[in-house]
XYZ file of C-alpha atoms in Angstrom:
423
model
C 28.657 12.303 -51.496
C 26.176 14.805 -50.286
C 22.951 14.395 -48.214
C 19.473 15.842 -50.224
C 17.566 18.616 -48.537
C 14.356 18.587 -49.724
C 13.351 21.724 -51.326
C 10.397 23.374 -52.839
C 10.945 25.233 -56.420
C 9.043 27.834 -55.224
C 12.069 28.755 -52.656
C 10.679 27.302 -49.429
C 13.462 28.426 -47.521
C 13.387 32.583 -48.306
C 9.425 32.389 -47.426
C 10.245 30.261 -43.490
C 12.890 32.847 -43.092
C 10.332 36.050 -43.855
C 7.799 34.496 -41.764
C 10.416 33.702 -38.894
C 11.751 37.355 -39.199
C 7.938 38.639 -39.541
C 7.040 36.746 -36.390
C 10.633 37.898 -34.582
C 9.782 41.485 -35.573
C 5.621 41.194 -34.270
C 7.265 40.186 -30.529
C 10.051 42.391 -30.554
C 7.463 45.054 -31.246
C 4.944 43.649 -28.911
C 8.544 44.131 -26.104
C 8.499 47.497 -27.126
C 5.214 48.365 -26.371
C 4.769 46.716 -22.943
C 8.016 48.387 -21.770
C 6.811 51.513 -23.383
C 3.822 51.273 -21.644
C 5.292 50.272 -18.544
C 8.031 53.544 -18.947
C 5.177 55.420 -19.273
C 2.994 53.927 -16.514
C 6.963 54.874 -14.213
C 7.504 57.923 -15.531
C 3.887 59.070 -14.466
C 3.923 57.650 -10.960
C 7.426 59.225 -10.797
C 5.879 62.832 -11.657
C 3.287 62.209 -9.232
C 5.813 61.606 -6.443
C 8.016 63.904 -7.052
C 5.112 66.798 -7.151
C 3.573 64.886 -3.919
C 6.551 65.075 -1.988
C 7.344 69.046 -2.928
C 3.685 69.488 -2.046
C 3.972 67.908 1.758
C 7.222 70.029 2.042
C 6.449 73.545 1.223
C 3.299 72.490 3.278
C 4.988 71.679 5.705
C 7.363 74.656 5.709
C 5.130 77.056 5.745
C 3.393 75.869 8.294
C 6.181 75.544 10.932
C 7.271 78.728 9.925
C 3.649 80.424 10.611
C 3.787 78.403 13.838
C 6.766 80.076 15.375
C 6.278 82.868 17.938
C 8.867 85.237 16.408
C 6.844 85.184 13.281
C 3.631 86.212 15.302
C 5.420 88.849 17.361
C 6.938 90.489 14.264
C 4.159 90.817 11.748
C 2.399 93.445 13.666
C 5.457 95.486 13.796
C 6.127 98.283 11.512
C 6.878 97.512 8.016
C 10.922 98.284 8.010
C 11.159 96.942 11.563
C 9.125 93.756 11.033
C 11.665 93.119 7.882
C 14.967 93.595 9.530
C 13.752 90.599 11.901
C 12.018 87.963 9.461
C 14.219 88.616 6.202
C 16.890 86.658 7.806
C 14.762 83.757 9.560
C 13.027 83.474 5.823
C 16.559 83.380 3.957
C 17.552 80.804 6.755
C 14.659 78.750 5.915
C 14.658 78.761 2.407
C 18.243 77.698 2.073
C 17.915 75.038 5.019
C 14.298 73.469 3.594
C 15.242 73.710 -0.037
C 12.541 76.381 -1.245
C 13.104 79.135 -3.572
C 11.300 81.790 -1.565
C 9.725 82.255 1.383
C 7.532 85.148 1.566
C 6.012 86.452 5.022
C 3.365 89.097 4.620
C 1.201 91.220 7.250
C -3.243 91.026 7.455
C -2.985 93.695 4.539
C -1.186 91.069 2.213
C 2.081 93.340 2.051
C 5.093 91.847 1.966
C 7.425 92.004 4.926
C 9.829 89.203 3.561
C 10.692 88.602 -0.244
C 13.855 86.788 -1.812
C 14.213 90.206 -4.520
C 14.818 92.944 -1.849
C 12.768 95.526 -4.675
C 9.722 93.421 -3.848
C 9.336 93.812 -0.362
C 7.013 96.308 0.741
C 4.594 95.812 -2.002
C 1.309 93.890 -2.022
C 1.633 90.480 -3.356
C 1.127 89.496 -6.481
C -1.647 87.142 -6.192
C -5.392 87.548 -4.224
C -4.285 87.035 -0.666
C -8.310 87.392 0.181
C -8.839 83.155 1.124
C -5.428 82.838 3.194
C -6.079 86.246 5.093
C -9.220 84.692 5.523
C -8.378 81.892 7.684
C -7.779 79.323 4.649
C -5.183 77.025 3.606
C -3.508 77.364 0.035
C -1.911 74.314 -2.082
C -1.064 74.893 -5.622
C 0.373 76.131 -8.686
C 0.036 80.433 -9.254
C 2.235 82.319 -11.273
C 4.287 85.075 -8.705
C 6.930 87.444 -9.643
C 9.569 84.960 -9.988
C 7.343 82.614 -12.355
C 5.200 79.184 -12.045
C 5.606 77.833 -8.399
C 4.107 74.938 -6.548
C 3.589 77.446 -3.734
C 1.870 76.744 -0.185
C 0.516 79.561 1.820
C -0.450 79.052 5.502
C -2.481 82.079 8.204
C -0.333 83.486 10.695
C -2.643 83.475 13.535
C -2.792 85.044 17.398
C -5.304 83.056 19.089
C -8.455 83.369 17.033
C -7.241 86.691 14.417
C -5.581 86.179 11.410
C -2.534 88.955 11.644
C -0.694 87.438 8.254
C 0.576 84.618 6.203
C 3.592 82.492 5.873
C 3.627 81.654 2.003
C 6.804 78.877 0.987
C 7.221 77.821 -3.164
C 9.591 75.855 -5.399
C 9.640 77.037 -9.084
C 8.291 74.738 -11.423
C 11.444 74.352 -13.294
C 12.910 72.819 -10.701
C 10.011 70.255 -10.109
C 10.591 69.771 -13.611
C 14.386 69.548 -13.368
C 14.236 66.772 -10.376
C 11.570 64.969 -12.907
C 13.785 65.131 -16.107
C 16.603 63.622 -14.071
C 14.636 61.138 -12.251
C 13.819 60.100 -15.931
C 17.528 60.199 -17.127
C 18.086 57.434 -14.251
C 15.000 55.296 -15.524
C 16.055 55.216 -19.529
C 19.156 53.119 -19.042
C 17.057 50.723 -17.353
C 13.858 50.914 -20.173
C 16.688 49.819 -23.101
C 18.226 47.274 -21.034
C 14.695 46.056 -21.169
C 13.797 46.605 -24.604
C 17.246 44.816 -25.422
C 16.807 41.745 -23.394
C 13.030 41.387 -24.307
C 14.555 41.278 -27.985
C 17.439 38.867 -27.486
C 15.217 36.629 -25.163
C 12.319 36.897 -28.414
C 14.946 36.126 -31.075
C 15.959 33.381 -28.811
C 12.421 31.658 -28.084
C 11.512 32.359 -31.955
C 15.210 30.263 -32.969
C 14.189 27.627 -30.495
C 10.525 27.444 -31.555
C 11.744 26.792 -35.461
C 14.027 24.556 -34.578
C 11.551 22.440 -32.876
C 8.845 23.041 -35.918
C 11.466 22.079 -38.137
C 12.123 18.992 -36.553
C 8.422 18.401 -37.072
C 7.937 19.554 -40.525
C 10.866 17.163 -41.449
C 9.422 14.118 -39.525
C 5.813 15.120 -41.101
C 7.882 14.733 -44.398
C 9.177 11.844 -44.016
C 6.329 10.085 -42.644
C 3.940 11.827 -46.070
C 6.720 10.172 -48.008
C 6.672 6.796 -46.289
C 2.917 6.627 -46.878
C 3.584 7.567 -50.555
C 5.794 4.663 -50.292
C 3.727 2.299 -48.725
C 0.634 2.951 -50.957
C 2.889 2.919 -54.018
C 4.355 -0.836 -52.637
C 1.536 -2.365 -51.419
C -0.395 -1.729 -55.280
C 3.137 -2.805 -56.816
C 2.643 -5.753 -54.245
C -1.253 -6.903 -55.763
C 0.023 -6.265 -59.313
C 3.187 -8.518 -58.983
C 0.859 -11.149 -57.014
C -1.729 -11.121 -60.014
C 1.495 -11.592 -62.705
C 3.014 -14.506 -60.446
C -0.603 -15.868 -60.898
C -0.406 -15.742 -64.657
C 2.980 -16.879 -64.786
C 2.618 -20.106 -62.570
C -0.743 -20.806 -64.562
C 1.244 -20.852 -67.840
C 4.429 -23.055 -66.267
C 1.895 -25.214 -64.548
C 0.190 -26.057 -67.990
C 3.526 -26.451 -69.751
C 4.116 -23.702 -71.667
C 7.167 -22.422 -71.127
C 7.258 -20.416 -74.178
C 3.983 -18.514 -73.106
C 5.595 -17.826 -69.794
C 8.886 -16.697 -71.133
C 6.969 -14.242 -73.771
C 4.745 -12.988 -70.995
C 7.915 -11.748 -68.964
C 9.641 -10.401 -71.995
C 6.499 -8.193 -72.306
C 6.823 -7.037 -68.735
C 10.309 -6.660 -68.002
C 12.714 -6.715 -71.385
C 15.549 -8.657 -70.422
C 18.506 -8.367 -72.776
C 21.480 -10.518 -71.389
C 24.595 -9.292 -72.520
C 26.747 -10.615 -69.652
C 27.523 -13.846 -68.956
C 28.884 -14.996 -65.783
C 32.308 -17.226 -66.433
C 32.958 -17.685 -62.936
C 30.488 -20.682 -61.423
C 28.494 -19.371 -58.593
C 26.571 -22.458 -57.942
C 23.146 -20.443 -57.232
C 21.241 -19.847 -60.245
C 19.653 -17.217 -58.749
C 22.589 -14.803 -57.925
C 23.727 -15.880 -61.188
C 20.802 -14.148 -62.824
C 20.656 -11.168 -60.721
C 24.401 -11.172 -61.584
C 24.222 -11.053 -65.372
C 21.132 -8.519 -64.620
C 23.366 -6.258 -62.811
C 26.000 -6.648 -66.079
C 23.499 -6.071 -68.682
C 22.665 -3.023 -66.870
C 26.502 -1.842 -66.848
C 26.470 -2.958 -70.680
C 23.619 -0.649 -71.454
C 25.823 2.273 -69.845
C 29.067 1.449 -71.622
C 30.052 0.016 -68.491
C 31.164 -3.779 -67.251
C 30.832 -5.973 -64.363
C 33.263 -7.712 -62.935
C 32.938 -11.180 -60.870
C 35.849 -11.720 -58.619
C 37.607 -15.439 -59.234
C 36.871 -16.367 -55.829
C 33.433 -16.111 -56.054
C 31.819 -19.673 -54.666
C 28.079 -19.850 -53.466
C 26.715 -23.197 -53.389
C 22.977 -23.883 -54.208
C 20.654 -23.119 -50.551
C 22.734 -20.924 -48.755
C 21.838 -17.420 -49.757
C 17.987 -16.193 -48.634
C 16.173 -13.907 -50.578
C 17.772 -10.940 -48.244
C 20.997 -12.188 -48.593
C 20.006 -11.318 -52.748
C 18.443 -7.636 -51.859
C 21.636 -7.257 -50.127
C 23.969 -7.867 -53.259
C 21.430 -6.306 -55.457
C 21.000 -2.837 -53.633
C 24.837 -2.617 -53.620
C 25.136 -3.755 -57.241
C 22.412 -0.889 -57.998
C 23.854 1.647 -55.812
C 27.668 0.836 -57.417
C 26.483 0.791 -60.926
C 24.746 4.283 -60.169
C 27.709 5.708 -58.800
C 30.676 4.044 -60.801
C 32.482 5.207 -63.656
C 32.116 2.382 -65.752
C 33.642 -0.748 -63.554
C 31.591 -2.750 -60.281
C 33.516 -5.250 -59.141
C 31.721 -8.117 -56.979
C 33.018 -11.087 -54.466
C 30.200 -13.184 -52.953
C 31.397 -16.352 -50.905
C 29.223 -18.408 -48.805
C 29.656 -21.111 -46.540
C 30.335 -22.913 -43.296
C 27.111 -20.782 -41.682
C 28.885 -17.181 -42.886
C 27.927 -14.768 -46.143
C 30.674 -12.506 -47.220
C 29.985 -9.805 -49.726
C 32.190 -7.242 -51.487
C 31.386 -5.019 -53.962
C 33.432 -2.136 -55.518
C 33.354 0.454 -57.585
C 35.594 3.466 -59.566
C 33.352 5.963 -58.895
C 33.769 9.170 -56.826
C 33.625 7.201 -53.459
C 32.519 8.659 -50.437
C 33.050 11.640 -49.382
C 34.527 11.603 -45.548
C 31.511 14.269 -44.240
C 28.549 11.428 -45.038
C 30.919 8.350 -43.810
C 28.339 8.517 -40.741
C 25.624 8.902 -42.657
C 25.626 6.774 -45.891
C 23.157 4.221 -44.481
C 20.480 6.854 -43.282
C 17.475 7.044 -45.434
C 17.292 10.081 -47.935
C 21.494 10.426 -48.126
C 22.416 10.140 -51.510
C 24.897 10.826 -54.124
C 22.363 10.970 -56.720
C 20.433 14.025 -58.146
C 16.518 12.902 -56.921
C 13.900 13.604 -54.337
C 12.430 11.343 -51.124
C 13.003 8.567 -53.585
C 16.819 8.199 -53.506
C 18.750 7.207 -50.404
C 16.343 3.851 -49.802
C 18.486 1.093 -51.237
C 21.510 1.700 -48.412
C 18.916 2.179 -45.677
C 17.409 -1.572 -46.321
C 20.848 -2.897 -46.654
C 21.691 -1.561 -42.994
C 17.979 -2.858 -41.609
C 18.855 -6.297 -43.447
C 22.697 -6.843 -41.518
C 21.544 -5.272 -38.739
C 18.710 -8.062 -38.200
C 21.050 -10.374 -39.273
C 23.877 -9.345 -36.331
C 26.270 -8.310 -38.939
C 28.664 -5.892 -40.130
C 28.909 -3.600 -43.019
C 32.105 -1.810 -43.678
C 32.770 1.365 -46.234
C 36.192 1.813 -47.647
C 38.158 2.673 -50.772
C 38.299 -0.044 -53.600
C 41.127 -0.778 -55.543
C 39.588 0.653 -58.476
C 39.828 4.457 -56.521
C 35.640 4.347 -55.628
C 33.626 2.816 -52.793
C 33.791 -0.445 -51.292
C 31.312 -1.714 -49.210
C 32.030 -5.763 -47.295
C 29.298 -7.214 -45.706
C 29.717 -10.123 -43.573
C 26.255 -11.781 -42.165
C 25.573 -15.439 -40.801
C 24.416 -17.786 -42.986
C 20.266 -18.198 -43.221
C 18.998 -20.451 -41.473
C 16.365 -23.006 -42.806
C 13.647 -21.657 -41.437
C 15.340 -18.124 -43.153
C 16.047 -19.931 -46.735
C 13.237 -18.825 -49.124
């Protein structure tokens, strides 16, 4: 046996999956943005610090070398004297502070210290004019060894200017401590991306599952209504015929009523009960049920031991045997075998079939409403689902086995009704 899963023809399940995988691939883009963004955001504030920090330090270089007295004392020397004392203080500095030049130069903006020895000697390459001047210089200029982020700081005795102390780091290399900075930050930005993903694809599983869940409930309870609105005009039109049928038995004519429910329901009995169940009521749902088997080039079989006396079965105690009568016949190959005994306050029903039986995977789940065997919609899986509501209220059991004739078997066993139960 196999449980239904209700299904559109239009292929309901393709167009959740698109929409889940649309709605999977909207936040695992919406991730990528925001840590994009955010990388972005780092990387800048990362440039920024990196170019702050160089700033402070060739600042700061070239100001504690213009500070220092053998600086001042050897600028106003001659040229070729003044170099053979500050080349090696300036090489000392730039390999101690990290800079790739330090340049000293004298009031006439020629330079007494250079890392390329050809370049000493020579004016500088860039208008000396505002630091010669008494001013401060922070920034970028182009020099004979390319781009720098360059600081250049007045040399000064007392009041007079007498030369500058100029200190750079190439570009490249600001760019070189940014690229690797970066490099560090990347592993981090797809960890991100990754577990923004896997943390998406995780909420958007969870999320379905739950509106699953609710679609299937919203389902069921559409289908109940369906139900219920279906049963309760079933329920006025069956009313309105027992009206028409107890009018005609009430004025004697039996005939009338008998033609009247030929019209409504054809009954054809082809089955006769031999064995004597005592109730004539499960003795025409009985030879129901075998007309039915008849009609499907089937046959019903009463067991011999079969003994209910008149007042002891209810009318549930009939929905009972006639929901697993109707669910055998459905399922059987041609042969339902039935056992009803009643008495001393206890019902006992069997009822077997050769059909398929059950398979082991829906053993648990027979009874729930909408598991069927049967080809259908919402429809099928009812009849089981009543008989479990009806032993259950009852504080019975209901067993499912395998039947001698190779199907199901289902035994019932329920306490008698009671009289206020009896119908």
């Amino acid at each position: 046996m196999t449980a239904e899963v209700p299904m559109d023809s239009a292929g309901t399940a393709p167009q959740v999956r698109g929409r889940v995988l649309f709605v999977l691939l909207m936040q695992c883009l919406v991730v990528l943005a925001c840590v994009g963004a955010t990388t972005a955001i780092a990387a800048a504030v990362q440039e920024r610090s990196i170019r702050t920090a160089t700033s402070e330090r060739v600042l700061g270089v070239a100001r504690s070398l213009a500070a220092l007295d053998q600086v001042r004392s050897a600028v106003v020397l001659p040229l070729a004297q003044a170099t053979a004392e500050l080349q090696p203080l300036a090489d000392l500095v730039a390999e101690a502070s990290g800079v790739d030049y330090v340049v000293i130069t004298d009031a006439d903006g020629i330079r007494i210290t250079h890392p390329t020895e050809a370049e000493r000697g020579k004016p500088v390459s860039t208008d000396p004019s505002g630091v010669l001047a008494g001013e401060t210089f922070l920034g970028t200029e182009t020099g004979t060894l390319g781009p720098t982020l360059r600081a250049k700081v007045p040399v000064r005795d007392g009041d007079r200017v007498i030369g500058a102390a100029s200190v750079g780091i190439l570009e490249s290399e600001i760019a070189a401590d940014f690229t690797a900075a970066l490099s560090g930050l990347i592993p981090w930005v797809i960890g991100s991306v990754l577990v923004g993903c896997l943390a998406s694809a995780a909420l958007t599983s969870l999320v379905r599952r739950r509106v699953r869940r609710l679609e299937a409930h919203s389902r069921e309870l559409q289908s109940q209504r369906r139900v219920a609105s279906a049963l309760r005009e079933q329920t006025h039109e069956f009313h309105t015929r027992l009206h028409v049928i107890r009018g005609l038995v009430a004025e004697g004519d039996d005939d009338g009523a008998l033609a009247y429910i030929a019209d409504l329901v054809p009954v054809t009995t082809t089955t006769e009960v031999a064995v004597d169940v005592g109730d004539p009521r499960l003795r025409a749902l009985l030879e129901a049920t075998g007309s039915e088997l008849v009609a499907r080039a089937g046959r019903l079989e009463i067991d011999e031991h079969t003994s209910v006396p008149r007042a002891i079965l209810d009318d549930d105690d009939l929905l009972v045997v006639a929901n697993l009568c109707r669910n055998a016949a459905e399922a059987a190959h041609g042969v339902v075998r039935v056992l009803v005994q009643a008495g001393d306050g206890h019902v006992h029903i069997e009822v077997a079939d050769d059909g398929p039986g059950v398979a082991p995977e829906l053993l648990g789940r027979i009874f729930e409403r909408g598991v069927s065997t049967k080809d259908g919609n919402g429809a099928r899986g009812v009849g089981l689902d009543l008989v479990r509501r009806i032993v259950g209220g009852r504080d019975g059991t209901i067993d499912v086995g395998t039947s001698a004739l190779g199907g199901a078997l289902f035994v019932v066993d329920v306490p008698a009704a009671t009289g206020t139960r009896r119908r």
